[in-house]
Amino acid sequence: MARRPVSKELWRQLQPLIPAFESSAKGGARKVAVSDEAALNGILFVLETGIPWEDLPQSLGYVSGMTCWRRLRDWNASGVWQKLHLAMLARLREHDQIDWGRASIDGSSVPSPLGGRETGPNPTDRGKLGSKRHIVVDGRGIPLVILVSGAKRHDSKMFENCVDAIPAVAGLAGRPRKRPAKLHADKGYDCKRCRQHLRQRGIVSRIGRRGIESSERLGKHRWVVERTHGWFAGFGKLRIRFERRLDIHEALPKLAAAIICARFVDRWC
């Protein structure tokens, strides 16, 4: 499978976020034979192709799959992937490339045959185990938030968490911004609680109303969030959740969100 070249901007933003090496018992720096860039390349290959970690081909010049897995785990524990996503958003805002005029929210179920935390029976897939990705995107589909829940949890139950998780993005003069002017959502979020939550934060509600508005009208602006779900599904490791550990499962879409942002950076910044 041909792999998209790693963005130079992505690596430039990642380098200063990587934790310093731990000190050894003798007081010196711990010697690490595997470079961070080599580990990142291996992680990206697994993320994009979806192969098991232990099957990462050594013939490609990457380090072992389990070494990449451990580096993904350790960097996630240090908050690296979340910080990388925010750094890419800041780069976009530096060039005024985030559309705060309107945002969209939606959830998408993912099969999770091995189970694990934040999985549950999927009512839309004959009760099979699954997880759900909840995302908030800007007016062009740039991912601002990505959260995980069990497949059985209704989208509206994650609404407040998603809205409040929109980060404060710096990059332009003045205070960092974290509130879109409007938020579009489908009829699954049609409840007083969701609208009140937006009203309290000064965000205009554009939530579909059951029995009143047609799905065609809702799709006029919400297609961007569905496209972004498609971008996430384009990463082979995200189509099916095989990671039982929640921290690993959460780390992968965070990295994918940073990669999607990096594609916008490479094009517009």
mmCIF file of C-alpha atoms in Angstrom:
data_model
loop_
_atom_site.group_PDB
_atom_site.id
_atom_site.type_symbol
_atom_site.label_atom_id
_atom_site.label_comp_id
_atom_site.label_asym_id
_atom_site.label_seq_id
_atom_site.Cartn_x
_atom_site.Cartn_y
_atom_site.Cartn_z
ATOM 1 C CA MET A 1 0.000 0.000 0.000
ATOM 2 C CA ALA A 2 1.468 3.358 -1.017
ATOM 3 C CA ARG A 3 1.845 5.670 1.954
ATOM 4 C CA ARG A 4 1.365 9.438 1.901
ATOM 5 C CA PRO A 5 4.690 11.200 2.702
ATOM 6 C CA VAL A 6 4.984 12.470 6.268
ATOM 7 C CA SER A 7 4.357 16.191 6.465
ATOM 8 C CA LYS A 8 7.523 18.135 7.300
ATOM 9 C CA GLU A 9 5.376 20.547 9.274
ATOM 10 C CA LEU A 10 3.948 17.686 11.331
ATOM 11 C CA TRP A 11 7.423 16.499 12.303
ATOM 12 C CA ARG A 12 8.595 20.059 13.016
ATOM 13 C CA GLN A 13 5.698 20.602 15.409
ATOM 14 C CA LEU A 14 6.130 17.186 17.038
ATOM 15 C CA GLN A 15 9.836 17.418 17.862
ATOM 16 C CA PRO A 16 9.643 19.967 20.715
ATOM 17 C CA LEU A 17 6.693 18.101 22.259
ATOM 18 C CA ILE A 18 8.533 14.799 22.700
ATOM 19 C CA PRO A 19 9.458 14.264 26.378
ATOM 20 C CA ALA A 20 13.114 14.412 27.330
ATOM 21 C CA PHE A 21 14.814 11.085 27.976
ATOM 22 C CA GLU A 22 14.573 9.774 31.503
ATOM 23 C CA SER A 23 17.760 9.875 33.571
ATOM 24 C CA SER A 24 19.521 6.606 34.262
ATOM 25 C CA ALA A 25 20.518 5.409 37.745
ATOM 26 C CA LYS A 26 24.061 6.723 37.129
ATOM 27 C CA GLY A 27 22.757 10.193 36.408
ATOM 28 C CA GLY A 28 23.324 10.135 32.667
ATOM 29 C CA ALA A 29 20.753 10.273 29.902
ATOM 30 C CA ARG A 30 19.111 6.968 29.082
ATOM 31 C CA LYS A 31 20.484 5.638 25.823
ATOM 32 C CA VAL A 32 17.781 5.039 23.246
ATOM 33 C CA ALA A 33 18.771 3.159 20.103
ATOM 34 C CA VAL A 34 15.562 3.986 18.221
ATOM 35 C CA SER A 35 15.171 7.495 16.859
ATOM 36 C CA ASP A 36 11.921 9.316 17.444
ATOM 37 C CA GLU A 37 11.515 9.955 13.720
ATOM 38 C CA ALA A 38 11.896 6.256 12.912
ATOM 39 C CA ALA A 39 9.331 5.399 15.577
ATOM 40 C CA LEU A 40 6.918 8.007 14.196
ATOM 41 C CA ASN A 41 7.269 6.578 10.690
ATOM 42 C CA GLY A 42 6.456 3.104 11.996
ATOM 43 C CA ILE A 43 3.442 4.399 13.936
ATOM 44 C CA LEU A 44 2.150 6.211 10.855
ATOM 45 C CA PHE A 45 2.559 3.103 8.708
ATOM 46 C CA VAL A 46 0.495 1.020 11.139
ATOM 47 C CA LEU A 47 -2.102 3.802 11.487
ATOM 48 C CA GLU A 48 -2.563 4.181 7.745
ATOM 49 C CA THR A 49 -2.425 0.516 6.714
ATOM 50 C CA GLY A 50 -4.201 -1.012 9.707
ATOM 51 C CA ILE A 51 -1.801 -3.954 10.057
ATOM 52 C CA PRO A 52 -1.198 -5.504 13.499
ATOM 53 C CA TRP A 53 1.720 -3.930 15.371
ATOM 54 C CA GLU A 54 3.675 -7.174 15.396
ATOM 55 C CA ASP A 55 3.420 -7.398 11.590
ATOM 56 C CA LEU A 56 5.202 -4.111 10.886
ATOM 57 C CA PRO A 57 7.642 -5.078 8.055
ATOM 58 C CA GLN A 58 11.273 -4.730 9.078
ATOM 59 C CA SER A 59 12.201 -4.722 5.394
ATOM 60 C CA LEU A 60 10.820 -1.181 5.110
ATOM 61 C CA GLY A 61 13.482 0.138 7.464
ATOM 62 C CA TYR A 62 11.142 0.823 10.389
ATOM 63 C CA VAL A 63 11.792 -0.294 13.947
ATOM 64 C CA SER A 64 9.848 -3.150 15.508
ATOM 65 C CA GLY A 65 6.112 -2.777 15.803
ATOM 66 C CA MET A 66 6.116 -3.224 19.575
ATOM 67 C CA THR A 67 8.725 -0.495 19.941
ATOM 68 C CA CYS A 68 6.416 1.788 17.965
ATOM 69 C CA TRP A 69 3.485 0.699 20.148
ATOM 70 C CA ARG A 70 5.383 1.562 23.311
ATOM 71 C CA ARG A 71 6.422 4.947 21.917
ATOM 72 C CA LEU A 72 2.795 5.670 20.969
ATOM 73 C CA ARG A 73 1.727 4.712 24.501
ATOM 74 C CA ASP A 74 4.400 6.766 26.263
ATOM 75 C CA TRP A 75 3.841 9.866 24.146
ATOM 76 C CA ASN A 76 0.113 9.620 24.698
ATOM 77 C CA ALA A 77 0.644 9.438 28.463
ATOM 78 C CA SER A 78 2.660 12.673 28.180
ATOM 79 C CA GLY A 79 -0.117 14.381 26.228
ATOM 80 C CA VAL A 80 1.969 14.614 23.057
ATOM 81 C CA TRP A 81 -0.785 13.763 20.573
ATOM 82 C CA GLN A 82 -3.265 16.216 22.073
ATOM 83 C CA LYS A 83 -0.609 18.940 22.059
ATOM 84 C CA LEU A 84 0.347 18.102 18.470
ATOM 85 C CA HIS A 85 -3.272 18.430 17.340
ATOM 86 C CA LEU A 86 -3.527 21.817 19.080
ATOM 87 C CA ALA A 87 -0.221 22.935 17.532
ATOM 88 C CA MET A 88 -1.511 22.140 14.053
ATOM 89 C CA LEU A 89 -4.741 24.039 14.772
ATOM 90 C CA ALA A 90 -2.667 27.033 15.904
ATOM 91 C CA ARG A 91 -0.685 26.921 12.644
ATOM 92 C CA LEU A 92 -3.951 27.015 10.724
ATOM 93 C CA ARG A 93 -5.265 29.935 12.758
ATOM 94 C CA GLU A 94 -2.023 31.857 12.214
ATOM 95 C CA HIS A 95 -3.092 31.996 8.568
ATOM 96 C CA ASP A 96 -6.777 32.503 9.439
ATOM 97 C CA GLN A 97 -7.655 29.099 7.977
ATOM 98 C CA ILE A 98 -10.126 27.954 10.656
ATOM 99 C CA ASP A 99 -13.741 28.755 9.821
ATOM 100 C CA TRP A 100 -15.304 29.702 13.152
ATOM 101 C CA GLY A 101 -18.460 30.899 11.426
ATOM 102 C CA ARG A 102 -20.079 27.485 11.656
ATOM 103 C CA ALA A 103 -19.122 24.143 13.170
ATOM 104 C CA SER A 104 -20.727 20.685 13.020
ATOM 105 C CA ILE A 105 -20.926 17.766 15.441
ATOM 106 C CA ASP A 106 -21.612 14.095 14.776
ATOM 107 C CA GLY A 107 -20.834 10.588 16.012
ATOM 108 C CA SER A 108 -19.831 7.473 14.089
ATOM 109 C CA SER A 109 -19.775 3.864 15.300
ATOM 110 C CA VAL A 110 -16.751 1.591 14.920
ATOM 111 C CA PRO A 111 -16.805 -2.209 15.396
ATOM 112 C CA SER A 112 -14.795 -3.361 18.438
ATOM 113 C CA PRO A 113 -14.736 -7.179 18.288
ATOM 114 C CA LEU A 114 -12.174 -7.542 21.097
ATOM 115 C CA GLY A 115 -14.039 -5.317 23.549
ATOM 116 C CA GLY A 116 -12.306 -3.101 26.088
ATOM 117 C CA ARG A 117 -13.204 0.075 27.941
ATOM 118 C CA GLU A 118 -15.694 2.411 26.240
ATOM 119 C CA THR A 119 -17.239 -0.352 24.153
ATOM 120 C CA GLY A 120 -20.814 -1.586 24.206
ATOM 121 C CA PRO A 121 -23.520 -3.268 22.132
ATOM 122 C CA ASN A 122 -24.176 -1.340 18.951
ATOM 123 C CA PRO A 123 -27.961 -1.043 18.403
ATOM 124 C CA THR A 124 -27.372 -0.374 14.695
ATOM 125 C CA ASP A 125 -25.202 -3.494 14.185
ATOM 126 C CA ARG A 126 -27.248 -6.330 15.713
ATOM 127 C CA GLY A 127 -25.876 -5.639 19.178
ATOM 128 C CA LYS A 128 -22.258 -6.368 18.287
ATOM 129 C CA LEU A 129 -19.588 -4.696 20.410
ATOM 130 C CA GLY A 130 -18.515 -1.297 19.188
ATOM 131 C CA SER A 131 -17.140 2.110 20.091
ATOM 132 C CA LYS A 132 -18.197 5.502 18.846
ATOM 133 C CA ARG A 133 -16.140 8.476 17.687
ATOM 134 C CA HIS A 134 -17.608 11.900 18.376
ATOM 135 C CA ILE A 135 -16.140 14.813 16.454
ATOM 136 C CA VAL A 136 -16.626 18.546 16.134
ATOM 137 C CA VAL A 137 -15.333 20.163 12.940
ATOM 138 C CA ASP A 138 -15.104 23.711 11.641
ATOM 139 C CA GLY A 139 -16.893 24.989 8.541
ATOM 140 C CA ARG A 140 -14.475 23.173 6.202
ATOM 141 C CA GLY A 141 -14.248 19.918 8.125
ATOM 142 C CA ILE A 142 -11.055 20.574 10.109
ATOM 143 C CA PRO A 143 -11.327 18.400 13.242
ATOM 144 C CA LEU A 144 -11.458 20.472 16.425
ATOM 145 C CA VAL A 145 -12.489 17.715 18.863
ATOM 146 C CA ILE A 146 -12.458 13.926 18.868
ATOM 147 C CA LEU A 147 -13.811 11.908 21.807
ATOM 148 C CA VAL A 148 -14.594 8.210 22.301
ATOM 149 C CA SER A 149 -17.549 6.462 23.939
ATOM 150 C CA GLY A 150 -19.286 3.096 23.877
ATOM 151 C CA ALA A 151 -21.451 2.444 20.816
ATOM 152 C CA LYS A 152 -24.620 2.199 22.909
ATOM 153 C CA ARG A 153 -24.300 5.741 24.250
ATOM 154 C CA HIS A 154 -26.588 8.134 22.431
ATOM 155 C CA ASP A 155 -24.886 10.980 20.571
ATOM 156 C CA SER A 156 -26.707 13.610 22.604
ATOM 157 C CA LYS A 157 -25.210 12.242 25.843
ATOM 158 C CA MET A 158 -21.759 13.329 24.631
ATOM 159 C CA PHE A 159 -22.927 16.712 23.368
ATOM 160 C CA GLU A 160 -21.818 18.838 26.316
ATOM 161 C CA ASN A 161 -18.481 17.054 26.576
ATOM 162 C CA CYS A 162 -17.754 17.649 22.894
ATOM 163 C CA VAL A 163 -18.719 21.331 22.941
ATOM 164 C CA ASP A 164 -16.706 22.022 26.085
ATOM 165 C CA ALA A 165 -13.709 20.128 24.672
ATOM 166 C CA ILE A 166 -13.264 22.595 21.793
ATOM 167 C CA PRO A 167 -9.783 23.941 22.527
ATOM 168 C CA ALA A 168 -8.801 27.586 22.822
ATOM 169 C CA VAL A 169 -6.761 28.079 19.645
ATOM 170 C CA ALA A 170 -4.175 30.848 19.571
ATOM 171 C CA GLY A 171 -2.329 32.084 16.488
ATOM 172 C CA LEU A 172 -3.806 35.518 15.818
ATOM 173 C CA ALA A 173 -3.707 38.755 17.762
ATOM 174 C CA GLY A 174 -6.066 38.851 20.717
ATOM 175 C CA ARG A 175 -7.436 36.120 22.904
ATOM 176 C CA PRO A 176 -7.407 32.490 21.708
ATOM 177 C CA ARG A 177 -10.747 31.482 20.232
ATOM 178 C CA LYS A 178 -12.751 28.384 21.159
ATOM 179 C CA ARG A 179 -16.377 29.193 20.367
ATOM 180 C CA PRO A 180 -17.850 28.862 16.868
ATOM 181 C CA ALA A 181 -20.613 31.284 15.944
ATOM 182 C CA LYS A 182 -23.024 28.432 15.078
ATOM 183 C CA LEU A 183 -23.121 24.704 15.663
ATOM 184 C CA HIS A 184 -24.934 22.370 13.255
ATOM 185 C CA ALA A 185 -26.224 19.003 14.454
ATOM 186 C CA ASP A 186 -28.689 16.412 13.200
ATOM 187 C CA LYS A 187 -31.974 15.361 14.802
ATOM 188 C CA GLY A 188 -30.180 13.028 17.186
ATOM 189 C CA TYR A 189 -29.285 16.104 19.233
ATOM 190 C CA ASP A 190 -32.812 17.542 19.163
ATOM 191 C CA CYS A 191 -33.426 18.225 22.847
ATOM 192 C CA LYS A 192 -33.808 21.237 25.104
ATOM 193 C CA ARG A 193 -30.668 20.360 27.075
ATOM 194 C CA CYS A 194 -28.387 20.595 24.018
ATOM 195 C CA ARG A 195 -29.841 23.907 22.878
ATOM 196 C CA GLN A 196 -29.603 25.381 26.352
ATOM 197 C CA HIS A 197 -25.961 24.347 26.598
ATOM 198 C CA LEU A 198 -25.169 26.263 23.406
ATOM 199 C CA ARG A 199 -27.200 29.283 24.490
ATOM 200 C CA GLN A 200 -25.227 29.531 27.736
ATOM 201 C CA ARG A 201 -22.011 29.669 25.719
ATOM 202 C CA GLY A 202 -23.196 32.212 23.188
ATOM 203 C CA ILE A 203 -23.314 29.732 20.312
ATOM 204 C CA VAL A 204 -26.235 29.813 17.873
ATOM 205 C CA SER A 205 -28.037 26.473 17.676
ATOM 206 C CA ARG A 206 -28.658 24.870 14.273
ATOM 207 C CA ILE A 207 -30.031 21.522 15.426
ATOM 208 C CA GLY A 208 -32.482 19.621 13.248
ATOM 209 C CA ARG A 209 -36.007 19.288 14.619
ATOM 210 C CA ARG A 210 -37.778 15.944 14.472
ATOM 211 C CA GLY A 211 -40.872 15.937 12.306
ATOM 212 C CA ILE A 212 -40.258 19.475 11.066
ATOM 213 C CA GLU A 213 -37.073 19.699 9.014
ATOM 214 C CA SER A 214 -36.104 17.296 6.250
ATOM 215 C CA SER A 215 -32.805 15.452 6.161
ATOM 216 C CA GLU A 216 -31.981 17.163 2.860
ATOM 217 C CA ARG A 217 -32.069 20.571 4.515
ATOM 218 C CA LEU A 218 -29.854 19.328 7.348
ATOM 219 C CA GLY A 219 -27.270 18.115 4.850
ATOM 220 C CA LYS A 220 -26.719 21.554 3.372
ATOM 221 C CA HIS A 221 -23.996 22.381 5.898
ATOM 222 C CA ARG A 222 -23.496 19.114 7.777
ATOM 223 C CA TRP A 223 -21.915 17.185 4.908
ATOM 224 C CA VAL A 224 -18.510 18.468 6.020
ATOM 225 C CA VAL A 225 -18.606 16.500 9.281
ATOM 226 C CA GLU A 226 -19.609 13.338 7.428
ATOM 227 C CA ARG A 227 -16.688 13.869 5.057
ATOM 228 C CA THR A 228 -14.325 14.216 8.018
ATOM 229 C CA HIS A 229 -15.620 10.924 9.413
ATOM 230 C CA GLY A 230 -14.673 9.502 6.022
ATOM 231 C CA TRP A 231 -11.164 10.924 6.393
ATOM 232 C CA PHE A 232 -10.794 9.180 9.755
ATOM 233 C CA ALA A 233 -12.078 5.934 8.255
ATOM 234 C CA GLY A 234 -9.404 6.311 5.580
ATOM 235 C CA PHE A 235 -6.847 5.320 8.213
ATOM 236 C CA GLY A 236 -6.859 1.534 8.228
ATOM 237 C CA LYS A 237 -6.265 1.268 11.971
ATOM 238 C CA LEU A 238 -9.398 3.322 12.691
ATOM 239 C CA ARG A 239 -11.934 1.324 10.649
ATOM 240 C CA ILE A 240 -12.145 -1.406 13.293
ATOM 241 C CA ARG A 241 -11.049 -1.042 16.895
ATOM 242 C CA PHE A 242 -8.669 -3.875 17.735
ATOM 243 C CA GLU A 243 -7.044 -2.041 20.649
ATOM 244 C CA ARG A 244 -8.486 -3.231 23.948
ATOM 245 C CA ARG A 245 -6.603 -0.553 25.883
ATOM 246 C CA LEU A 246 -8.517 2.705 25.854
ATOM 247 C CA ASP A 247 -5.382 4.883 25.965
ATOM 248 C CA ILE A 248 -4.037 3.311 22.777
ATOM 249 C CA HIS A 249 -7.411 3.493 21.070
ATOM 250 C CA GLU A 250 -7.702 7.198 21.945
ATOM 251 C CA ALA A 251 -4.126 7.967 20.884
ATOM 252 C CA LEU A 252 -4.630 6.836 17.289
ATOM 253 C CA PRO A 253 -7.524 9.179 16.330
ATOM 254 C CA LYS A 254 -5.741 12.075 18.086
ATOM 255 C CA LEU A 255 -2.746 11.489 15.825
ATOM 256 C CA ALA A 256 -5.066 11.101 12.821
ATOM 257 C CA ALA A 257 -6.674 14.464 13.664
ATOM 258 C CA ALA A 258 -3.236 16.105 13.692
ATOM 259 C CA ILE A 259 -2.429 14.518 10.316
ATOM 260 C CA ILE A 260 -5.691 15.793 8.798
ATOM 261 C CA CYS A 261 -4.888 19.280 10.091
ATOM 262 C CA ALA A 262 -1.363 18.976 8.661
ATOM 263 C CA ARG A 263 -2.821 18.336 5.198
ATOM 264 C CA PHE A 264 -4.666 21.656 5.454
ATOM 265 C CA VAL A 265 -1.468 23.340 6.690
ATOM 266 C CA ASP A 266 0.532 21.984 3.738
ATOM 267 C CA ARG A 267 -2.092 23.292 1.333
ATOM 268 C CA TRP A 268 -3.048 26.674 2.799
ATOM 269 C CA CYS A 269 -0.209 27.838 5.065
#
